[in-house]
PDB file of C-alpha atoms in Angstrom:
ATOM      1  CA  ASP A   1      13.986  -8.135  -4.714  1.00 89.00           C
ATOM      2  CA  ILE A   2      11.220 -10.077  -2.738  1.00 95.00           C
ATOM      3  CA  GLN A   3       8.642 -11.897  -3.173  1.00 96.00           C
ATOM      4  CA  MET A   4       5.114 -12.065  -1.529  1.00 98.00           C
ATOM      5  CA  THR A   5       2.590 -14.973  -1.479  1.00 98.00           C
ATOM      6  CA  GLN A   6      -0.753 -15.497   0.515  1.00 98.00           C
ATOM      7  CA  SER A   7      -2.922 -18.347   0.441  1.00 98.00           C
ATOM      8  CA  PRO A   8      -5.950 -18.673   0.429  1.00 98.00           C
ATOM      9  CA  SER A   9      -7.268 -16.486  -2.558  1.00 98.00           C
ATOM     10  CA  THR A  10     -10.406 -16.635  -1.305  1.00 97.00           C
ATOM     11  CA  LEU A  11     -12.302 -17.864   1.974  1.00 96.00           C
ATOM     12  CA  SER A  12     -15.604 -18.504   2.118  1.00 96.00           C
ATOM     13  CA  ALA A  13     -16.459 -18.347   5.320  1.00 96.00           C
ATOM     14  CA  SER A  14     -19.561 -17.626   7.982  1.00 96.00           C
ATOM     15  CA  VAL A  15     -20.361 -14.808  10.914  1.00 96.00           C
ATOM     16  CA  GLY A  16     -18.775 -15.668  13.761  1.00 97.00           C
ATOM     17  CA  ASP A  17     -15.474 -18.166  12.539  1.00 97.00           C
ATOM     18  CA  ARG A  18     -11.794 -17.620  13.045  1.00 98.00           C
ATOM     19  CA  VAL A  19     -10.358 -16.660   9.664  1.00 98.00           C
ATOM     20  CA  THR A  20      -6.239 -17.657   9.194  1.00 98.00           C
ATOM     21  CA  ILE A  21      -4.555 -16.067   6.679  1.00 98.00           C
ATOM     22  CA  THR A  22      -1.022 -16.909   5.952  1.00 98.00           C
ATOM     23  CA  CYS A  23       1.328 -14.774   4.087  1.00 98.00           C
ATOM     24  CA  ARG A  24       4.949 -15.278   3.095  1.00 98.00           C
ATOM     25  CA  ALA A  25       8.064 -13.733   1.600  1.00 98.00           C
ATOM     26  CA  SER A  26      10.919 -15.067  -0.478  1.00 97.00           C
ATOM     27  CA  GLN A  27      13.809 -13.965   2.595  1.00 97.00           C
ATOM     28  CA  SER A  28      13.251 -13.128   5.412  1.00 97.00           C
ATOM     29  CA  ILE A  29      12.194  -9.435   6.641  1.00 96.00           C
ATOM     30  CA  SER A  30      11.706  -9.675  10.265  1.00 96.00           C
ATOM     31  CA  SER A  31       9.089  -8.580  11.692  1.00 96.00           C
ATOM     32  CA  TRP A  32       8.939  -6.181   8.716  1.00 96.00           C
ATOM     33  CA  LEU A  33       5.508  -7.300   7.916  1.00 97.00           C
ATOM     34  CA  ALA A  34       2.523  -4.695   7.711  1.00 98.00           C
ATOM     35  CA  TRP A  35      -1.391  -5.989   6.807  1.00 98.00           C
ATOM     36  CA  TYR A  36      -4.380  -4.200   5.638  1.00 98.00           C
ATOM     37  CA  GLN A  37      -7.478  -4.361   4.626  1.00 98.00           C
ATOM     38  CA  GLN A  38      -9.245  -2.682   1.269  1.00 98.00           C
ATOM     39  CA  LYS A  39     -12.999  -2.883   0.560  1.00 98.00           C
ATOM     40  CA  PRO A  40     -14.341  -2.533  -3.566  1.00 96.00           C
ATOM     41  CA  GLY A  41     -13.868   1.211  -3.801  1.00 96.00           C
ATOM     42  CA  LYS A  42     -12.393   1.934  -0.249  1.00 98.00           C
ATOM     43  CA  ALA A  43      -8.413   2.842  -0.029  1.00 98.00           C
ATOM     44  CA  PRO A  44      -6.638   0.082   2.068  1.00 98.00           C
ATOM     45  CA  LYS A  45      -7.056   0.793   4.997  1.00 98.00           C
ATOM     46  CA  LEU A  46      -3.979  -0.548   7.936  1.00 98.00           C
ATOM     47  CA  LEU A  47      -4.939  -2.870  10.377  1.00 98.00           C
ATOM     48  CA  ILE A  48      -0.819  -3.959  12.144  1.00 98.00           C
ATOM     49  CA  TYR A  49       2.203  -3.225  11.747  1.00 97.00           C
ATOM     50  CA  LYS A  50       6.296  -4.580  12.456  1.00 96.00           C
ATOM     51  CA  ALA A  51       3.422  -8.305  12.391  1.00 97.00           C
ATOM     52  CA  SER A  52       2.206  -8.007  15.155  1.00 98.00           C
ATOM     53  CA  ASN A  53       1.034  -5.082  16.626  1.00 97.00           C
ATOM     54  CA  LEU A  54      -2.280  -3.407  15.976  1.00 97.00           C
ATOM     55  CA  GLU A  55      -2.427  -0.143  14.710  1.00 96.00           C
ATOM     56  CA  SER A  56      -5.046   2.835  17.149  1.00 95.00           C
ATOM     57  CA  GLY A  57      -8.955   2.477  16.418  1.00 97.00           C
ATOM     58  CA  VAL A  58      -8.775  -1.588  14.931  1.00 98.00           C
ATOM     59  CA  PRO A  59     -10.887  -3.252  15.977  1.00 98.00           C
ATOM     60  CA  SER A  60      -9.309  -6.815  18.902  1.00 98.00           C
ATOM     61  CA  ARG A  61     -10.147  -9.296  17.421  1.00 98.00           C
ATOM     62  CA  PHE A  62      -7.707  -8.552  15.117  1.00 98.00           C
ATOM     63  CA  SER A  63      -4.065 -10.170  15.091  1.00 98.00           C
ATOM     64  CA  GLY A  64      -0.890 -10.370  13.620  1.00 98.00           C
ATOM     65  CA  SER A  65       1.929 -12.995  14.062  1.00 98.00           C
ATOM     66  CA  GLY A  66       5.488 -15.237  12.344  1.00 98.00           C
ATOM     67  CA  SER A  67       8.711 -13.404  11.857  1.00 98.00           C
ATOM     68  CA  GLY A  68      10.319 -14.037   9.140  1.00 97.00           C
ATOM     69  CA  THR A  69       9.744 -15.420   5.816  1.00 98.00           C
ATOM     70  CA  GLU A  70       6.013 -16.412   7.214  1.00 98.00           C
ATOM     71  CA  PHE A  71       3.260 -14.546   8.528  1.00 98.00           C
ATOM     72  CA  THR A  72      -0.441 -14.835   9.281  1.00 98.00           C
ATOM     73  CA  LEU A  73      -3.317 -12.391   9.909  1.00 98.00           C
ATOM     74  CA  THR A  74      -6.152 -13.988  12.206  1.00 98.00           C
ATOM     75  CA  ILE A  75      -9.844 -12.758  12.317  1.00 98.00           C
ATOM     76  CA  SER A  76     -10.971 -14.226  15.594  1.00 98.00           C
ATOM     77  CA  SER A  77     -15.301 -13.866  15.448  1.00 97.00           C
ATOM     78  CA  LEU A  78     -15.508 -12.722  11.536  1.00 97.00           C
ATOM     79  CA  GLN A  79     -17.963  -9.488  11.811  1.00 96.00           C
ATOM     80  CA  PRO A  80     -19.919  -9.043   9.095  1.00 95.00           C
ATOM     81  CA  ASP A  81     -18.025  -5.893   8.391  1.00 96.00           C
ATOM     82  CA  ASP A  82     -14.885  -7.593   7.973  1.00 97.00           C
ATOM     83  CA  PHE A  83     -15.849  -9.163   4.054  1.00 94.00           C
ATOM     84  CA  ALA A  84     -13.124  -7.065   2.424  1.00 97.00           C
ATOM     85  CA  THR A  85      -9.326  -8.188   0.739  1.00 98.00           C
ATOM     86  CA  TYR A  86      -6.856  -8.570   2.576  1.00 98.00           C
ATOM     87  CA  TYR A  87      -2.999  -7.904   1.450  1.00 98.00           C
ATOM     88  CA  CYS A  88       0.490  -8.466   3.760  1.00 98.00           C
ATOM     89  CA  GLN A  89       3.468  -5.707   2.821  1.00 98.00           C
ATOM     90  CA  GLN A  90       7.025  -5.740   3.473  1.00 97.00           C
ATOM     91  CA  TYR A  91       8.787  -3.122   4.946  1.00 93.00           C
ATOM     92  CA  ASN A  92      12.283  -5.490   4.949  1.00 90.00           C
ATOM     93  CA  ASN A  93      14.207  -3.222   2.184  1.00 86.00           C
ATOM     94  CA  TYR A  94      12.660   0.325   0.083  1.00 90.00           C
ATOM     95  CA  PHE A  95      10.598  -1.970  -2.211  1.00 91.00           C
ATOM     96  CA  PHE A  96       7.911  -2.103  -0.387  1.00 94.00           C
ATOM     97  CA  THR A  97       6.033  -5.545  -1.566  1.00 96.00           C
ATOM     98  CA  PHE A  98       2.496  -6.260  -1.928  1.00 98.00           C
ATOM     99  CA  GLY A  99       1.064  -9.590  -1.362  1.00 98.00           C
ATOM    100  CA  PRO A 100      -1.670 -10.853  -4.343  1.00 98.00           C
ATOM    101  CA  GLY A 101      -4.622 -10.296  -1.730  1.00 98.00           C
ATOM    102  CA  THR A 102      -6.855 -12.432   0.339  1.00 98.00           C
ATOM    103  CA  LYS A 103     -11.084 -12.554  -0.522  1.00 98.00           C
ATOM    104  CA  VAL A 104     -12.508 -13.218   2.844  1.00 98.00           C
ATOM    105  CA  ASP A 105     -16.225 -13.435   1.195  1.00 94.00           C
ATOM    106  CA  ILE A 106     -19.639 -15.415   2.546  1.00 88.00           C
ATOM    107  CA  LYS A 107     -19.812 -18.589   2.622  1.00 88.00           C
TER     108      LYS A 107
ATOM    109  CA  GLU B   1      -6.993  15.613  10.956  1.00 96.00           C
ATOM    110  CA  VAL B   2      -4.773  13.860   7.974  1.00 97.00           C
ATOM    111  CA  GLN B   3      -5.968  14.596   4.836  1.00 98.00           C
ATOM    112  CA  LEU B   4      -4.461  13.032   1.377  1.00 98.00           C
ATOM    113  CA  VAL B   5      -5.826  13.950  -2.242  1.00 98.00           C
ATOM    114  CA  GLU B   6      -5.106  13.506  -5.485  1.00 98.00           C
ATOM    115  CA  SER B   7      -5.296  14.542  -8.580  1.00 98.00           C
ATOM    116  CA  GLY B   8      -4.381  14.843 -12.786  1.00 98.00           C
ATOM    117  CA  GLY B   9      -5.297  10.938 -13.630  1.00 97.00           C
ATOM    118  CA  GLY B  10      -7.699  10.709 -16.728  1.00 98.00           C
ATOM    119  CA  LEU B  11      -7.665   9.336 -20.136  1.00 98.00           C
ATOM    120  CA  VAL B  12      -3.785   9.441 -22.061  1.00 98.00           C
ATOM    121  CA  GLN B  13      -2.338   7.639 -24.907  1.00 98.00           C
ATOM    122  CA  PRO B  14      -0.163   5.002 -25.362  1.00 98.00           C
ATOM    123  CA  GLY B  15       3.655   6.724 -25.576  1.00 98.00           C
ATOM    124  CA  GLY B  16       2.101  10.018 -23.463  1.00 98.00           C
ATOM    125  CA  SER B  17       3.182  11.619 -20.815  1.00 98.00           C
ATOM    126  CA  LEU B  18       0.667  12.607 -17.658  1.00 98.00           C
ATOM    127  CA  ARG B  19       1.141  13.935 -13.646  1.00 98.00           C
ATOM    128  CA  LEU B  20      -0.181  13.060 -10.885  1.00 98.00           C
ATOM    129  CA  SER B  21      -0.068  15.755  -7.364  1.00 98.00           C
ATOM    130  CA  CYS B  22      -0.688  14.531  -4.685  1.00 98.00           C
ATOM    131  CA  ALA B  23      -1.626  17.417  -1.529  1.00 98.00           C
ATOM    132  CA  ALA B  24      -0.958  16.746   2.288  1.00 98.00           C
ATOM    133  CA  SER B  25      -3.023  18.442   5.080  1.00 98.00           C
ATOM    134  CA  GLY B  26      -3.509  18.334   8.559  1.00 98.00           C
ATOM    135  CA  PHE B  27       0.017  16.612   9.595  1.00 97.00           C
ATOM    136  CA  THR B  28       4.032  17.661   8.969  1.00 97.00           C
ATOM    137  CA  PHE B  29       4.865  16.710   5.153  1.00 97.00           C
ATOM    138  CA  SER B  30       8.230  16.743   5.231  1.00 97.00           C
ATOM    139  CA  SER B  31       8.285  14.842   8.151  1.00 96.00           C
ATOM    140  CA  TYR B  32       7.167  10.951   6.285  1.00 96.00           C
ATOM    141  CA  TRP B  33       7.973   9.601   3.314  1.00 96.00           C
ATOM    142  CA  MET B  34       5.770   8.768   1.290  1.00 97.00           C
ATOM    143  CA  SER B  35       4.510   6.357  -1.246  1.00 98.00           C
ATOM    144  CA  TRP B  36       2.782   5.350  -4.204  1.00 98.00           C
ATOM    145  CA  VAL B  37       0.349   2.394  -4.688  1.00 98.00           C
ATOM    146  CA  ARG B  38      -1.517   1.652  -8.023  1.00 98.00           C
ATOM    147  CA  GLN B  39      -4.581  -0.508  -8.286  1.00 98.00           C
ATOM    148  CA  ALA B  40      -5.638  -2.163 -11.921  1.00 98.00           C
ATOM    149  CA  PRO B  41      -9.224  -3.012 -11.754  1.00 97.00           C
ATOM    150  CA  GLY B  42     -10.075  -5.755 -10.318  1.00 97.00           C
ATOM    151  CA  LYS B  43      -6.533  -6.871  -9.547  1.00 98.00           C
ATOM    152  CA  GLY B  44      -4.734  -6.580  -6.554  1.00 98.00           C
ATOM    153  CA  LEU B  45      -2.322  -3.453  -4.804  1.00 98.00           C
ATOM    154  CA  GLU B  46       1.022  -2.867  -6.325  1.00 98.00           C
ATOM    155  CA  TRP B  47       4.129  -0.492  -5.160  1.00 97.00           C
ATOM    156  CA  VAL B  48       4.933   2.248  -7.101  1.00 98.00           C
ATOM    157  CA  ALA B  49       7.426   4.166  -5.282  1.00 98.00           C
ATOM    158  CA  ASN B  50       8.909   5.716  -2.685  1.00 97.00           C
ATOM    159  CA  ILE B  51      10.531   8.895  -1.328  1.00 97.00           C
ATOM    160  CA  LYS B  52      12.382   9.147   2.248  1.00 96.00           C
ATOM    161  CA  GLN B  53      11.627  13.265   3.991  1.00 96.00           C
ATOM    162  CA  ASP B  54      13.927  15.161   1.985  1.00 96.00           C
ATOM    163  CA  GLY B  55      13.330  13.241  -1.326  1.00 96.00           C
ATOM    164  CA  SER B  56      17.507  11.769  -0.956  1.00 97.00           C
ATOM    165  CA  ASP B  57      16.795   8.781  -1.753  1.00 96.00           C
ATOM    166  CA  LYS B  58      14.145   6.950  -4.345  1.00 97.00           C
ATOM    167  CA  TYR B  59      12.875   3.338  -5.007  1.00 97.00           C
ATOM    168  CA  TYR B  60      10.483   2.320  -7.929  1.00 97.00           C
ATOM    169  CA  VAL B  61       9.329  -1.245  -9.081  1.00 97.00           C
ATOM    170  CA  ASP B  62      10.557  -2.283 -11.754  1.00 96.00           C
ATOM    171  CA  SER B  63       7.771  -2.110 -14.442  1.00 97.00           C
ATOM    172  CA  VAL B  64       8.337   1.900 -13.827  1.00 98.00           C
ATOM    173  CA  LYS B  65      12.285   2.358 -13.488  1.00 98.00           C
ATOM    174  CA  GLY B  66      13.412   5.093 -15.928  1.00 97.00           C
ATOM    175  CA  ARG B  67       9.615   5.936 -16.952  1.00 98.00           C
ATOM    176  CA  PHE B  68       7.847   7.966 -13.760  1.00 98.00           C
ATOM    177  CA  THR B  69      10.090   9.847 -11.439  1.00 98.00           C
ATOM    178  CA  ILE B  70       7.923  10.043  -8.484  1.00 98.00           C
ATOM    179  CA  SER B  71       9.366  13.682  -5.862  1.00 98.00           C
ATOM    180  CA  ARG B  72       8.226  16.464  -3.890  1.00 98.00           C
ATOM    181  CA  ASP B  73       8.053  20.201  -2.923  1.00 98.00           C
ATOM    182  CA  ASN B  74       8.326  20.046   1.169  1.00 98.00           C
ATOM    183  CA  ALA B  75       7.613  23.370   1.070  1.00 98.00           C
ATOM    184  CA  LYS B  76       4.733  22.872  -1.266  1.00 98.00           C
ATOM    185  CA  ASN B  77       3.393  19.481   1.344  1.00 98.00           C
ATOM    186  CA  SER B  78       3.047  18.196  -2.324  1.00 98.00           C
ATOM    187  CA  LEU B  79       3.378  14.708  -3.704  1.00 98.00           C
ATOM    188  CA  TYR B  80       4.232  14.385  -7.310  1.00 98.00           C
ATOM    189  CA  LEU B  81       4.661  11.517  -9.911  1.00 98.00           C
ATOM    190  CA  GLN B  82       5.415  11.703 -13.330  1.00 98.00           C
ATOM    191  CA  MET B  83       4.258   9.133 -15.517  1.00 98.00           C
ATOM    192  CA  ASN B  84       5.853   9.078 -18.476  1.00 98.00           C
ATOM    193  CA  SER B  85       5.675   6.582 -21.986  1.00 98.00           C
ATOM    194  CA  LEU B  86       2.865   5.586 -20.349  1.00 98.00           C
ATOM    195  CA  ARG B  87       1.434   1.874 -21.419  1.00 98.00           C
ATOM    196  CA  ALA B  88      -2.087  -0.020 -21.593  1.00 98.00           C
ATOM    197  CA  GLU B  89      -0.736  -1.889 -18.115  1.00 98.00           C
ATOM    198  CA  ASP B  90      -0.295   1.327 -16.299  1.00 98.00           C
ATOM    199  CA  THR B  91      -4.024   1.699 -16.689  1.00 98.00           C
ATOM    200  CA  ALA B  92      -4.720   2.151 -12.178  1.00 98.00           C
ATOM    201  CA  VAL B  93      -6.253   4.154  -9.226  1.00 98.00           C
ATOM    202  CA  TYR B  94      -2.954   5.274  -8.533  1.00 98.00           C
ATOM    203  CA  TYR B  95      -2.904   6.012  -4.437  1.00 98.00           C
ATOM    204  CA  CYS B  96      -0.732   8.225  -2.677  1.00 98.00           C
ATOM    205  CA  ALA B  97      -0.182   7.327   0.961  1.00 98.00           C
ATOM    206  CA  ARG B  98       2.286   8.639   3.459  1.00 97.00           C
ATOM    207  CA  GLU B  99       4.077   5.355   5.411  1.00 95.00           C
ATOM    208  CA  ASP B 100       4.351   5.193   9.155  1.00 90.00           C
ATOM    209  CA  SER B 101       8.244   6.704   9.310  1.00 84.00           C
ATOM    210  CA  LEU B 102       7.704   9.295  11.785  1.00 81.00           C
ATOM    211  CA  THR B 103       7.860   5.886  14.298  1.00 83.00           C
ATOM    212  CA  ALA B 104       9.901   4.066  12.595  1.00 83.00           C
ATOM    213  CA  ASN B 105       6.654   1.472  12.913  1.00 84.00           C
ATOM    214  CA  TRP B 106       7.005   2.093   9.190  1.00 88.00           C
ATOM    215  CA  GLY B 107       2.881   0.515   7.437  1.00 94.00           C
ATOM    216  CA  ALA B 108       1.018   2.938   5.046  1.00 96.00           C
ATOM    217  CA  ASP B 109      -1.172   4.606   7.409  1.00 96.00           C
ATOM    218  CA  ASN B 110      -3.040   7.192   5.461  1.00 97.00           C
ATOM    219  CA  TRP B 111      -3.930   7.271   2.142  1.00 98.00           C
ATOM    220  CA  GLY B 112      -5.300   8.584  -0.430  1.00 98.00           C
ATOM    221  CA  GLN B 113      -8.824   8.463  -2.486  1.00 97.00           C
ATOM    222  CA  GLY B 114      -7.056   8.579  -5.251  1.00 98.00           C
ATOM    223  CA  THR B 115      -7.651   8.818  -9.288  1.00 98.00           C
ATOM    224  CA  LEU B 116      -7.757   7.222 -11.627  1.00 98.00           C
ATOM    225  CA  VAL B 117      -5.795   6.395 -14.636  1.00 98.00           C
ATOM    226  CA  THR B 118      -6.652   5.144 -17.949  1.00 98.00           C
ATOM    227  CA  VAL B 119      -3.830   4.651 -21.054  1.00 98.00           C
ATOM    228  CA  SER B 120      -6.316   3.301 -24.458  1.00 97.00           C
ATOM    229  CA  SER B 121      -6.049   5.123 -27.828  1.00 96.00           C
TER     230      SER B 121
END
């Protein structure tokens, strides 16, 4: 099974900061990676698919990069609405494993 | 507008059974892979199971294999999760999600609001 890790687990940042979250896969998953944002009590929201493609309607301050085993989600200028938990998920095989999540909170 | 509405959650004793349903509307249900994803209280997301468009392929996380069964009825635009031999660790909010398999981009692009399953005596 493919295992996913994320770092950091928690990130404290201020509005306007550039934020980077890393996701690593235990084996190569090519570009089969998605990123989600989740706020308390809400369903997750798809941000990025196939590692670097922005989902329709998602602000351009979000970007994704990487391939193989290492991936990053970057928020270029953190906005108040971005304080949330972020998850990566692999789609390399049909066992769609999630990473453990990264909580972005207010510094 | 795409809508996914889960139902069937509730309180069940350990060892008991529950069947979750997800009613889909606003898209051609039979064209998409579908998934169940759960989230235990205060914990992260866990993918549980998925099913191919015609129901011919199904995959499960190891922790539910042999206990949970995913199924779908394309005529009724509905997704199901039959959960047997429930354990305390199955307590979670269960979400159904549409996988963007139509474009082969993948990623769960639409989610239901979730239904809470509590396993406790």
